[in-house]
């Protein structure tokens, strides 16, 4: 709430300090004049005429507003001047007192006893002063210049008493400042009073010349009043239009909700001549409810409003203007609400957004005891409200666009741009005993949830992760989402070690069951950590290195990785070999190695898996995962697959020509399967090398297949119809159900080496392998175990009924020349019903 200035305001009862002396003075003067002229009442007809003239004189009222009170300058100087000339003093006093009382008792004026008796006493005292001046000066004789001077002085004295009386009562009730303001603003009133006195003297001269001039003067007065009113209305409309233009211009230039009331309410209060002007905005999204009021006495804004709640509620409910006051008809409950809140009149205009009210603009209590709001005021306020509604909508739209530009729509968390800006500010402030940490959380399995349960479930998973991160990050941390399944937490920590410990604890707190739909999932994340200044001095570098660390953390059992330069050098190395890879593919510098596949029951050699290897001329041996990733990101994967498949088919043809037929297996990426031209390319290569389609097996990784199963199925069916064999590689590492094997057009299941290598020591891995073998055989699928490296593993697989094994126990991947030597040294011919094959001599 804005601070209310100290006004020194007192209760209205203190007005009696001025009223009583004025009344006493008037009574004393009346008694004195009555004593001097006991027969004053004989001229009662002239008294009635003077009384009527005084009442009618209020038609030409001119209002001067000072602070919250309206002061009226009437043309009563004219009838007073005439009364002083034509009537006895006592009659003048009685007439003026009665006229003041009648004016105060008119129906449109609220009766306040202290104000009523003050005005009556003021009028009587002013007239008594004028009579004393007339009595003190030489006797009036005729209507000449001497009389003019006497009457001018007398009426001016009465005006002076009225002004001083008003200043005194305002100083007593509202403080000395109010009285001073009135005196400083009284000059226009003096000018008008002097003008009225001159007009009164003209009337006097005309009446003295002939009594019939009264008719002409009456017509002249009526015409002047009508003309002045027309001019006043014209100038009022002109001023209103100018004020509305200035107000709407100020509203248009103000683009924020917070600053709108400051430029709006004071202007509306002044323009509408209201005691209160209120802006109320309903809560909407991130915008809270706003209620601010400008009051004529206060320089600041108040957070309260005198508008009765039922009136505002009706305006909002009906989305229509509600006006209640003396000049307007309305339901009795609305008028009762005004009386209960001691409000004279009110206009409430809804701020419309389409067919909905988003707030209201309100004015309460037209200034002036005899003034109320008019229909023209309603039109003006509705015009202003239309501009205000547009300004509010525009400001909220800009705010919403600005918010959307810096926040993620799904989780409402800050996005990459917002996080980057916040990090830029954080690194500007360096403390010796702390670091700025960036923790990047990569959610595992979100893509699988999208594919298996739909994107709505995946979105719910991300939203739940966001809520958990908000809850565990702490008040000093900023949590944001920078990618599909990547969240970032930035904070200040004591040290790098403390940051890693915190990341580990947060990851553990994130883990645990999470309900999505009817399923309960385990949430797991990989966390990458980078800190300022050790790992970078700018936000982009810190986030990039946290991403590199998160990628490395995916293969770690504890799932948290602090950035170190080796991670970046590997990423940079991948970028550096992109151009060299293309050259190697074109020049045949890429080698194809072969790893044997052996039947476990009789040790027959049935085929080989073709594996790409690359010896870089400058960097040495490049890891397959590095150059395969480069090929996938640079569009060279199809060329790499073609090189490996072509070399495998060529060797397959040679082995068949040498009467030792062997099948070949080639790994395929999901990206390759998304190429609709690939089956035609395979058919052309099979025909070119004369290799039977059944001798070729394509191995597709289970996690990769799950990510795009609907898109790759058409290609898988075309390859199956071509006659080649299809194998699910790395089976068990994805999130699929074994029942999916019935839906996929595959012939073989290849158990991931992580389960095979652990089955001899881990009962869980043993159970998984046993289940895979059992169900695969039920589905009529061949089972291949990769990673066979010990005799114990081999024996266990044989007992379970696994058909084919592959691993270092038999042979590591070998280039073609060394594979030929291995054939000669480790295998021997064996005769089977299907023909001659190669059989291992012994497992070493």
GROMACS .gro file of C-alpha atoms in nm, residues 246-518:
model
  273
  246UNK     CA    1  -0.317   1.244  -2.377
  247UNK     CA    2  -0.427   0.965  -2.147
  248UNK     CA    3  -0.454   0.703  -2.421
  249UNK     CA    4  -0.116   0.810  -2.557
  250UNK     CA    5   0.039   0.764  -2.213
  251UNK     CA    6  -0.131   0.423  -2.179
  252UNK     CA    7  -0.006   0.317  -2.522
  253UNK     CA    8   0.350   0.418  -2.440
  254UNK     CA    9   0.343   0.222  -2.114
  255UNK     CA   10   0.414  -0.144  -2.203
  256UNK     CA   11   0.413  -0.312  -1.862
  257UNK     CA   12   0.132  -0.404  -1.621
  258UNK     CA   13   0.339  -0.278  -1.328
  259UNK     CA   14   0.375   0.076  -1.465
  260UNK     CA   15   0.026   0.108  -1.612
  261UNK     CA   16  -0.154   0.219  -1.292
  262UNK     CA   17   0.099   0.497  -1.233
  263UNK     CA   18   0.031   0.664  -1.568
  264UNK     CA   19  -0.340   0.582  -1.575
  265UNK     CA   20  -0.518   0.629  -1.246
  266UNK     CA   21  -0.417   0.986  -1.159
  267UNK     CA   22  -0.517   1.103  -1.505
  268UNK     CA   23  -0.850   0.917  -1.491
  269UNK     CA   24  -0.928   1.058  -1.147
  270UNK     CA   25  -0.855   1.412  -1.269
  271UNK     CA   26  -1.038   1.372  -1.600
  272UNK     CA   27  -1.351   1.222  -1.446
  273UNK     CA   28  -1.348   1.468  -1.150
  274UNK     CA   29  -1.379   1.166  -0.922
  275UNK     CA   30  -1.267   1.118  -0.566
  276UNK     CA   31  -1.137   0.766  -0.647
  277UNK     CA   32  -1.015   0.597  -0.964
  278UNK     CA   33  -0.944   0.222  -0.940
  279UNK     CA   34  -0.783  -0.036  -1.169
  280UNK     CA   35  -0.857  -0.400  -1.089
  281UNK     CA   36  -0.700  -0.686  -1.290
  282UNK     CA   37  -0.806  -1.044  -1.232
  283UNK     CA   38  -0.542  -1.314  -1.181
  284UNK     CA   39  -0.439  -1.475  -1.510
  285UNK     CA   40  -0.168  -1.739  -1.543
  286UNK     CA   41   0.151  -1.606  -1.391
  287UNK     CA   42  -0.007  -1.263  -1.336
  288UNK     CA   43  -0.148  -1.214  -0.983
  289UNK     CA   44  -0.456  -1.010  -0.896
  290UNK     CA   45  -0.394  -0.634  -0.899
  291UNK     CA   46  -0.599  -0.368  -0.719
  292UNK     CA   47  -0.472  -0.008  -0.708
  293UNK     CA   48  -0.657   0.317  -0.644
  294UNK     CA   49  -0.577   0.685  -0.692
  295UNK     CA   50  -0.744   0.920  -0.444
  296UNK     CA   51  -0.768   1.294  -0.482
  297UNK     CA   52  -0.593   1.360  -0.151
  298UNK     CA   53  -0.309   1.108  -0.198
  299UNK     CA   54  -0.003   1.142  -0.414
  300UNK     CA   55   0.064   0.766  -0.410
  301UNK     CA   56  -0.160   0.472  -0.498
  302UNK     CA   57  -0.364   0.273  -0.247
  303UNK     CA   58  -0.422  -0.102  -0.257
  304UNK     CA   59  -0.788  -0.068  -0.159
  305UNK     CA   60  -1.105   0.042  -0.330
  306UNK     CA   61  -1.435   0.191  -0.207
  307UNK     CA   62  -1.626   0.021  -0.491
  308UNK     CA   63  -1.887  -0.215  -0.342
  309UNK     CA   64  -1.797  -0.575  -0.426
  310UNK     CA   65  -2.143  -0.668  -0.567
  311UNK     CA   66  -2.118  -0.391  -0.827
  312UNK     CA   67  -1.776  -0.504  -0.950
  313UNK     CA   68  -1.883  -0.868  -0.951
  314UNK     CA   69  -2.187  -0.784  -1.162
  315UNK     CA   70  -1.978  -0.588  -1.414
  316UNK     CA   71  -1.736  -0.882  -1.447
  317UNK     CA   72  -2.009  -1.147  -1.466
  318UNK     CA   73  -2.211  -0.963  -1.731
  319UNK     CA   74  -1.904  -0.816  -1.903
  320UNK     CA   75  -2.098  -0.490  -1.920
  321UNK     CA   76  -2.073  -0.144  -1.768
  322UNK     CA   77  -2.250  -0.097  -1.435
  323UNK     CA   78  -2.345   0.258  -1.327
  324UNK     CA   79  -2.516   0.338  -1.000
  325UNK     CA   80  -2.600   0.684  -0.868
  326UNK     CA   81  -2.864   0.959  -0.848
  327UNK     CA   82  -2.867   1.017  -1.225
  328UNK     CA   83  -2.907   0.648  -1.317
  329UNK     CA   84  -3.172   0.385  -1.261
  330UNK     CA   85  -3.052   0.061  -1.110
  331UNK     CA   86  -3.152  -0.235  -0.894
  332UNK     CA   87  -3.226  -0.161  -0.533
  333UNK     CA   88  -2.952  -0.399  -0.414
  334UNK     CA   89  -2.695  -0.187  -0.601
  335UNK     CA   90  -2.822   0.131  -0.440
  336UNK     CA   91  -2.822  -0.041  -0.102
  337UNK     CA   92  -2.460  -0.139  -0.160
  338UNK     CA   93  -2.377   0.227  -0.226
  339UNK     CA   94  -2.547   0.336   0.095
  340UNK     CA   95  -2.380   0.065   0.299
  341UNK     CA   96  -2.037   0.175   0.172
  342UNK     CA   97  -2.121   0.548   0.203
  343UNK     CA   98  -2.059   0.598  -0.169
  344UNK     CA   99  -2.248   0.863  -0.370
  345UNK     CA  100  -2.210   0.720  -0.722
  346UNK     CA  101  -1.988   0.478  -0.911
  347UNK     CA  102  -1.908   0.372  -1.268
  348UNK     CA  103  -1.753   0.027  -1.322
  349UNK     CA  104  -1.640  -0.055  -1.678
  350UNK     CA  105  -1.507  -0.404  -1.756
  351UNK     CA  106  -1.177  -0.444  -1.942
  352UNK     CA  107  -1.271  -0.685  -2.218
  353UNK     CA  108  -1.060  -0.950  -2.387
  354UNK     CA  109  -1.295  -1.096  -2.644
  355UNK     CA  110  -1.604  -1.198  -2.450
  356UNK     CA  111  -1.421  -1.220  -2.118
  357UNK     CA  112  -1.359  -0.951  -1.856
  358UNK     CA  113  -0.994  -0.943  -1.747
  359UNK     CA  114  -1.044  -0.654  -1.504
  360UNK     CA  115  -1.232  -0.332  -1.441
  361UNK     CA  116  -1.175   0.044  -1.450
  362UNK     CA  117  -1.374   0.222  -1.183
  363UNK     CA  118  -1.446   0.578  -1.069
  364UNK     CA  119  -1.621   0.657  -0.743
  365UNK     CA  120  -1.781   0.978  -0.608
  366UNK     CA  121  -1.805   1.269  -0.851
  367UNK     CA  122  -1.645   1.567  -0.676
  368UNK     CA  123  -1.890   1.829  -0.557
  369UNK     CA  124  -2.187   1.794  -0.328
  370UNK     CA  125  -2.436   1.875  -0.605
  371UNK     CA  126  -2.257   1.700  -0.892
  372UNK     CA  127  -2.297   1.338  -1.007
  373UNK     CA  128  -2.171   1.134  -1.298
  374UNK     CA  129  -2.359   1.179  -1.626
  375UNK     CA  130  -2.413   0.952  -1.929
  376UNK     CA  131  -2.135   1.141  -2.109
  377UNK     CA  132  -1.897   1.041  -1.830
  378UNK     CA  133  -1.984   0.676  -1.888
  379UNK     CA  134  -1.893   0.706  -2.258
  380UNK     CA  135  -1.562   0.871  -2.175
  381UNK     CA  136  -1.470   0.602  -1.923
  382UNK     CA  137  -1.570   0.324  -2.165
  383UNK     CA  138  -1.343   0.477  -2.430
  384UNK     CA  139  -1.052   0.489  -2.185
  385UNK     CA  140  -1.125   0.132  -2.068
  386UNK     CA  141  -1.108   0.003  -2.426
  387UNK     CA  142  -0.758   0.146  -2.465
  388UNK     CA  143  -0.655   0.015  -2.123
  389UNK     CA  144  -0.779  -0.336  -2.206
  390UNK     CA  145  -0.572  -0.337  -2.526
  391UNK     CA  146  -0.269  -0.210  -2.334
  392UNK     CA  147  -0.308  -0.482  -2.069
  393UNK     CA  148  -0.348  -0.754  -2.330
  394UNK     CA  149  -0.048  -0.629  -2.526
  395UNK     CA  150   0.170  -0.604  -2.218
  396UNK     CA  151   0.073  -0.952  -2.107
  397UNK     CA  152   0.130  -1.087  -2.457
  398UNK     CA  153   0.477  -0.933  -2.467
  399UNK     CA  154   0.545  -1.068  -2.119
  400UNK     CA  155   0.424  -1.412  -2.224
  401UNK     CA  156   0.640  -1.411  -2.537
  402UNK     CA  157   0.937  -1.294  -2.333
  403UNK     CA  158   0.868  -1.568  -2.078
  404UNK     CA  159   0.832  -1.833  -2.349
  405UNK     CA  160   1.159  -1.720  -2.504
  406UNK     CA  161   1.342  -1.801  -2.180
  407UNK     CA  162   1.146  -2.100  -2.049
  408UNK     CA  163   1.066  -2.453  -2.153
  409UNK     CA  164   0.694  -2.494  -2.224
  410UNK     CA  165   0.663  -2.851  -2.098
  411UNK     CA  166   0.829  -2.808  -1.759
  412UNK     CA  167   0.819  -2.425  -1.721
  413UNK     CA  168   1.189  -2.446  -1.635
  414UNK     CA  169   1.443  -2.197  -1.771
  415UNK     CA  170   1.568  -2.302  -2.114
  416UNK     CA  171   1.920  -2.299  -2.257
  417UNK     CA  172   1.909  -1.925  -2.332
  418UNK     CA  173   1.799  -1.837  -1.979
  419UNK     CA  174   2.057  -2.070  -1.824
  420UNK     CA  175   2.330  -1.925  -2.043
  421UNK     CA  176   2.242  -1.572  -1.932
  422UNK     CA  177   2.229  -1.675  -1.566
  423UNK     CA  178   2.565  -1.851  -1.592
  424UNK     CA  179   2.715  -1.546  -1.758
  425UNK     CA  180   2.610  -1.339  -1.456
  426UNK     CA  181   2.732  -1.603  -1.210
  427UNK     CA  182   3.083  -1.628  -1.349
  428UNK     CA  183   3.126  -1.253  -1.324
  429UNK     CA  184   3.131  -1.285  -0.944
  430UNK     CA  185   3.433  -1.487  -0.832
  431UNK     CA  186   3.478  -1.600  -0.472
  432UNK     CA  187   3.798  -1.762  -0.353
  433UNK     CA  188   3.630  -2.037  -0.151
  434UNK     CA  189   3.367  -2.151  -0.401
  435UNK     CA  190   3.313  -2.262  -0.759
  436UNK     CA  191   3.025  -2.220  -1.004
  437UNK     CA  192   2.907  -2.570  -1.087
  438UNK     CA  193   2.712  -2.700  -1.387
  439UNK     CA  194   2.540  -3.037  -1.336
  440UNK     CA  195   2.385  -3.188  -1.650
  441UNK     CA  196   2.133  -3.470  -1.594
  442UNK     CA  197   2.066  -3.694  -1.895
  443UNK     CA  198   1.746  -3.895  -1.837
  444UNK     CA  199   1.786  -4.258  -1.939
  445UNK     CA  200   1.504  -4.434  -2.122
  446UNK     CA  201   1.285  -4.135  -2.203
  447UNK     CA  202   1.286  -4.216  -2.573
  448UNK     CA  203   1.184  -4.574  -2.498
  449UNK     CA  204   0.887  -4.446  -2.298
  450UNK     CA  205   0.786  -4.227  -2.595
  451UNK     CA  206   0.792  -4.521  -2.832
  452UNK     CA  207   0.627  -4.778  -2.608
  453UNK     CA  208   0.370  -4.562  -2.424
  454UNK     CA  209   0.336  -4.251  -2.636
  455UNK     CA  210   0.471  -3.898  -2.618
  456UNK     CA  211   0.220  -3.796  -2.351
  457UNK     CA  212   0.376  -4.050  -2.115
  458UNK     CA  213   0.724  -3.932  -2.210
  459UNK     CA  214   0.623  -3.573  -2.138
  460UNK     CA  215   0.486  -3.677  -1.799
  461UNK     CA  216   0.816  -3.850  -1.722
  462UNK     CA  217   1.008  -3.531  -1.802
  463UNK     CA  218   0.767  -3.318  -1.598
  464UNK     CA  219   0.808  -3.549  -1.299
  465UNK     CA  220   1.186  -3.537  -1.330
  466UNK     CA  221   1.168  -3.157  -1.343
  467UNK     CA  222   0.959  -3.148  -1.024
  468UNK     CA  223   1.201  -3.378  -0.846
  469UNK     CA  224   1.498  -3.168  -0.951
  470UNK     CA  225   1.326  -2.852  -0.828
  471UNK     CA  226   1.263  -3.017  -0.492
  472UNK     CA  227   1.617  -3.149  -0.436
  473UNK     CA  228   1.822  -2.871  -0.596
  474UNK     CA  229   1.786  -2.627  -0.308
  475UNK     CA  230   1.695  -2.257  -0.297
  476UNK     CA  231   2.029  -2.132  -0.431
  477UNK     CA  232   2.025  -2.345  -0.747
  478UNK     CA  233   1.881  -2.272  -1.090
  479UNK     CA  234   1.720  -2.572  -1.258
  480UNK     CA  235   1.662  -2.571  -1.634
  481UNK     CA  236   1.595  -2.794  -1.933
  482UNK     CA  237   1.824  -2.753  -2.232
  483UNK     CA  238   1.721  -3.043  -2.454
  484UNK     CA  239   1.484  -3.333  -2.502
  485UNK     CA  240   1.597  -3.534  -2.200
  486UNK     CA  241   1.871  -3.308  -2.062
  487UNK     CA  242   1.836  -3.097  -1.749
  488UNK     CA  243   2.092  -2.856  -1.605
  489UNK     CA  244   2.138  -2.741  -1.247
  490UNK     CA  245   2.369  -2.445  -1.183
  491UNK     CA  246   2.479  -2.352  -0.833
  492UNK     CA  247   2.768  -2.241  -0.619
  493UNK     CA  248   2.961  -2.504  -0.424
  494UNK     CA  249   3.256  -2.509  -0.188
  495UNK     CA  250   3.483  -2.712  -0.417
  496UNK     CA  251   3.494  -2.946  -0.713
  497UNK     CA  252   3.489  -3.248  -0.482
  498UNK     CA  253   3.182  -3.113  -0.305
  499UNK     CA  254   3.014  -3.063  -0.643
  500UNK     CA  255   3.075  -3.424  -0.747
  501UNK     CA  256   2.946  -3.545  -0.411
  502UNK     CA  257   2.636  -3.328  -0.449
  503UNK     CA  258   2.578  -3.459  -0.802
  504UNK     CA  259   2.599  -3.816  -0.673
  505UNK     CA  260   2.351  -3.745  -0.395
  506UNK     CA  261   2.109  -3.569  -0.631
  507UNK     CA  262   2.125  -3.857  -0.877
  508UNK     CA  263   2.043  -4.103  -0.599
  509UNK     CA  264   1.751  -3.889  -0.488
  510UNK     CA  265   1.621  -3.873  -0.845
  511UNK     CA  266   1.628  -4.249  -0.875
  512UNK     CA  267   1.336  -4.453  -0.764
  513UNK     CA  268   0.994  -4.557  -0.887
  514UNK     CA  269   0.791  -4.312  -1.090
  515UNK     CA  270   0.434  -4.380  -1.196
  516UNK     CA  271   0.350  -4.305  -1.559
  517UNK     CA  272  -0.002  -4.409  -1.647
  518UNK     CA  273  -0.054  -4.760  -1.515
   0.00000   0.00000   0.00000
